[in-house]
Structures are given as C-alpha cells and as structure tokens.
Amino acid sequence: MAQMTWQGYLHMLRSLTKTLEQLTDVENRKTEAVSRGDLMAVDECMKQEQVLSLSLRGFDQKRDAALRDLGLEGVKLSGLIAHAPAEEELETRKVVEALQRQYEIFQAASLVARNALEINLRVMERTQQDEAAARQSEAPRQADFRA
C-alpha cells in the first residue's frame, strides 16, 4: 500500500461518514419496518446492516494503517485536529466534526431501532402465549374412564 497522505486520510474519513449515513438510513428503515410489522423488510435491513458493519471493520483496519503511516498511531479522532498540518486544520476540523455528528445520529437511530425491536418482540411473545393459552382452553378435555 502506498504511503497515506493527510488528504487521503481525510478522504477516508469522509467515506466513513457516508457509510455511517447509509447505516443510519438502514436503522431508520428498520424502525419503520418494525412498526409496520413487516418482518421481510426487517430481515432485509438486518442483511444490509451486516454488509455495512463489515465495511466499517474494513475502515477500522485502514484507519489504523493510515495513522501508522502518518506517524499518529494511537491518536483518537478527537485529537486529530491538534495533529493536523496548519494548512489542513480547518478542513480537518470540518471532516472530524461531520464524522462525530454522524456517529451520534447513527447511535440515536440504532437505539430507537433496537428499542422498537425489543418492544415488538415482547408483544409478539405475549401474543403467542395468549394464543397458546386460548388453544389449550378450547381443546376438548378427555375424561379418564379407568377410575
């Protein structure tokens, strides 16, 4: 792999932001599908989540390698602005803030989707239990004539 440049690193962070935007969209669609009771759509969203999650893992590996190339191994996103070249500081700030903001939006959407799934799973379990109890009470009882 070629030596990472600062602009290359910023480009990678922008791509990561776009991937988080896509993941946020999937979470929002999943929440809508859950509220409609559309299990097929929920399943499709979960498949898309898996693909995007693998992409995020790839970004993580690339980010680690890029930070090594830039001599910034161990520097967190929040500390990146302090290490930016002077002429790149403003752009770095914009990219870092956009990524942080998108991550917060994703976390919120993910929490809503998870809560919706948990609530609807409980409702479905309760419905199944009620249906099973109703079937059991409707079943004809057999008398034991051996007594």
CSV table of C-alpha atoms in Angstrom, one decimal:
chain,number,residue,atom,x,y,z
A,1,MET,CA,0.0,0.0,0.0
A,2,ALA,CA,1.2,3.5,-0.8
A,3,GLN,CA,2.1,5.9,2.0
A,4,MET,CA,-1.0,7.6,3.2
A,5,THR,CA,-1.2,11.4,2.8
A,6,TRP,CA,-3.2,13.7,5.0
A,7,GLN,CA,-5.7,14.4,2.2
A,8,GLY,CA,-6.0,10.7,1.7
A,9,TYR,CA,-6.8,10.2,5.3
A,10,LEU,CA,-9.4,13.0,5.3
A,11,HIS,CA,-10.9,11.3,2.2
A,12,MET,CA,-11.1,8.1,4.0
A,13,LEU,CA,-12.9,9.8,7.0
A,14,ARG,CA,-15.4,11.3,4.6
A,15,SER,CA,-16.1,7.9,3.1
A,16,LEU,CA,-16.6,6.6,6.7
A,17,THR,CA,-19.0,9.4,7.3
A,18,LYS,CA,-21.0,8.4,4.2
A,19,THR,CA,-21.1,4.7,5.3
A,20,LEU,CA,-22.4,5.8,8.7
A,21,GLU,CA,-25.1,7.8,6.9
A,22,GLN,CA,-26.1,4.7,5.0
A,23,LEU,CA,-26.2,2.7,8.2
A,24,THR,CA,-28.3,5.4,9.8
A,25,ASP,CA,-30.7,5.2,6.9
A,26,VAL,CA,-30.9,1.4,7.3
A,27,GLU,CA,-31.6,1.8,11.0
A,28,ASN,CA,-34.4,4.3,10.3
A,29,ARG,CA,-35.9,2.0,7.7
A,30,LYS,CA,-35.7,-0.9,10.1
A,31,THR,CA,-37.6,1.0,12.8
A,32,GLU,CA,-40.3,1.8,10.2
A,33,ALA,CA,-40.5,-1.8,9.2
A,34,VAL,CA,-40.7,-3.0,12.8
A,35,SER,CA,-43.6,-0.5,13.5
A,36,ARG,CA,-45.4,-1.8,10.4
A,37,GLY,CA,-44.8,-5.4,11.4
A,38,ASP,CA,-43.0,-6.1,8.1
A,39,LEU,CA,-40.7,-8.9,9.0
A,40,MET,CA,-39.4,-9.3,5.4
A,41,ALA,CA,-38.3,-5.6,5.4
A,42,VAL,CA,-36.7,-6.0,8.9
A,43,ASP,CA,-34.8,-9.0,7.6
A,44,GLU,CA,-33.6,-7.1,4.6
A,45,CYS,CA,-32.4,-4.2,6.8
A,46,MET,CA,-30.5,-6.6,9.0
A,47,LYS,CA,-28.7,-8.1,6.0
A,48,GLN,CA,-27.8,-4.6,4.8
A,49,GLU,CA,-26.6,-3.8,8.4
A,50,GLN,CA,-24.3,-6.8,8.3
A,51,VAL,CA,-22.7,-5.7,5.0
A,52,LEU,CA,-22.2,-2.2,6.2
A,53,SER,CA,-20.8,-3.4,9.5
A,54,LEU,CA,-18.2,-5.4,7.6
A,55,SER,CA,-17.4,-2.2,5.7
A,56,LEU,CA,-16.9,-0.4,9.0
A,57,ARG,CA,-14.4,-3.1,10.1
A,58,GLY,CA,-12.5,-2.5,6.9
A,59,PHE,CA,-12.4,1.2,7.6
A,60,ASP,CA,-11.1,0.5,11.1
A,61,GLN,CA,-8.2,-1.5,9.7
A,62,LYS,CA,-7.4,1.1,7.0
A,63,ARG,CA,-7.6,3.9,9.7
A,64,ASP,CA,-5.1,2.1,11.9
A,65,ALA,CA,-2.7,1.6,9.0
A,66,ALA,CA,-3.2,5.2,7.9
A,67,LEU,CA,-2.5,6.6,11.3
A,68,ARG,CA,0.7,4.5,11.4
A,69,ASP,CA,1.7,5.9,8.0
A,70,LEU,CA,1.1,9.4,9.3
A,71,GLY,CA,3.1,8.8,12.5
A,72,LEU,CA,-0.1,9.2,14.5
A,73,GLU,CA,-0.6,5.7,15.9
A,74,GLY,CA,-2.9,5.8,18.9
A,75,VAL,CA,-4.3,9.3,18.2
A,76,LYS,CA,-8.1,9.3,18.6
A,77,LEU,CA,-10.4,11.1,16.3
A,78,SER,CA,-11.0,13.8,18.9
A,79,GLY,CA,-7.2,14.5,19.0
A,80,LEU,CA,-6.7,14.6,15.2
A,81,ILE,CA,-7.2,18.3,14.8
A,82,ALA,CA,-4.3,19.1,17.1
A,83,HIS,CA,-2.1,17.0,14.8
A,84,ALA,CA,-3.3,18.4,11.5
A,85,PRO,CA,-0.9,20.3,9.3
A,86,ALA,CA,-1.6,24.0,9.7
A,87,GLU,CA,-2.9,24.4,6.2
A,88,GLU,CA,-5.2,21.5,6.7
A,89,GLU,CA,-6.6,22.4,10.2
A,90,LEU,CA,-9.9,24.0,9.1
A,91,GLU,CA,-10.7,21.1,6.7
A,92,THR,CA,-9.7,18.5,9.2
A,93,ARG,CA,-12.0,20.2,11.8
A,94,LYS,CA,-14.9,20.1,9.4
A,95,VAL,CA,-14.3,16.4,8.5
A,96,VAL,CA,-13.9,15.4,12.1
A,97,GLU,CA,-16.9,17.3,13.3
A,98,ALA,CA,-19.1,15.8,10.5
A,99,LEU,CA,-18.0,12.3,11.3
A,100,GLN,CA,-18.6,12.8,15.1
A,101,ARG,CA,-22.0,14.3,14.4
A,102,GLN,CA,-23.0,11.5,12.0
A,103,TYR,CA,-21.8,8.9,14.6
A,104,GLU,CA,-24.1,10.5,17.2
A,105,ILE,CA,-27.0,10.4,14.8
A,106,PHE,CA,-26.3,6.8,14.0
A,107,GLN,CA,-26.2,5.9,17.7
A,108,ALA,CA,-29.5,7.5,18.3
A,109,ALA,CA,-31.1,5.8,15.3
A,110,SER,CA,-29.7,2.5,16.4
A,111,LEU,CA,-31.0,2.8,19.9
A,112,VAL,CA,-34.5,3.6,18.6
A,113,ALA,CA,-34.4,0.6,16.2
A,114,ARG,CA,-33.2,-1.7,19.0
A,115,ASN,CA,-35.9,-0.5,21.4
A,116,ALA,CA,-38.6,-0.9,18.7
A,117,LEU,CA,-37.4,-4.5,18.1
A,118,GLU,CA,-37.3,-5.3,21.8
A,119,ILE,CA,-40.8,-3.9,22.4
A,120,ASN,CA,-42.3,-5.7,19.4
A,121,LEU,CA,-40.6,-9.0,20.3
A,122,ARG,CA,-42.2,-8.8,23.7
A,123,VAL,CA,-45.6,-8.0,22.2
A,124,MET,CA,-45.2,-11.0,19.8
A,125,GLU,CA,-44.2,-13.3,22.6
A,126,ARG,CA,-47.2,-12.2,24.7
A,127,THR,CA,-49.5,-12.7,21.7
A,128,GLN,CA,-48.1,-16.2,21.1
A,129,GLN,CA,-48.6,-17.1,24.8
A,130,ASP,CA,-52.1,-15.8,24.7
A,131,GLU,CA,-52.9,-17.7,21.6
A,132,ALA,CA,-51.4,-20.9,23.0
A,133,ALA,CA,-53.4,-20.5,26.2
A,134,ALA,CA,-56.6,-19.9,24.2
A,135,ARG,CA,-56.0,-23.0,22.1
A,136,GLN,CA,-55.4,-25.0,25.2
A,137,SER,CA,-58.6,-23.9,26.9
A,138,GLU,CA,-60.5,-24.6,23.7
A,139,ALA,CA,-59.2,-28.1,23.4
A,140,PRO,CA,-61.7,-30.8,24.3
A,141,ARG,CA,-60.9,-32.5,27.6
A,142,GLN,CA,-60.8,-36.2,27.8
A,143,ALA,CA,-62.2,-37.9,30.8
A,144,ASP,CA,-60.3,-40.8,32.3
A,145,PHE,CA,-62.8,-43.6,32.4
A,146,ARG,CA,-60.5,-46.1,34.1
A,147,ALA,CA,-61.1,-44.7,37.5
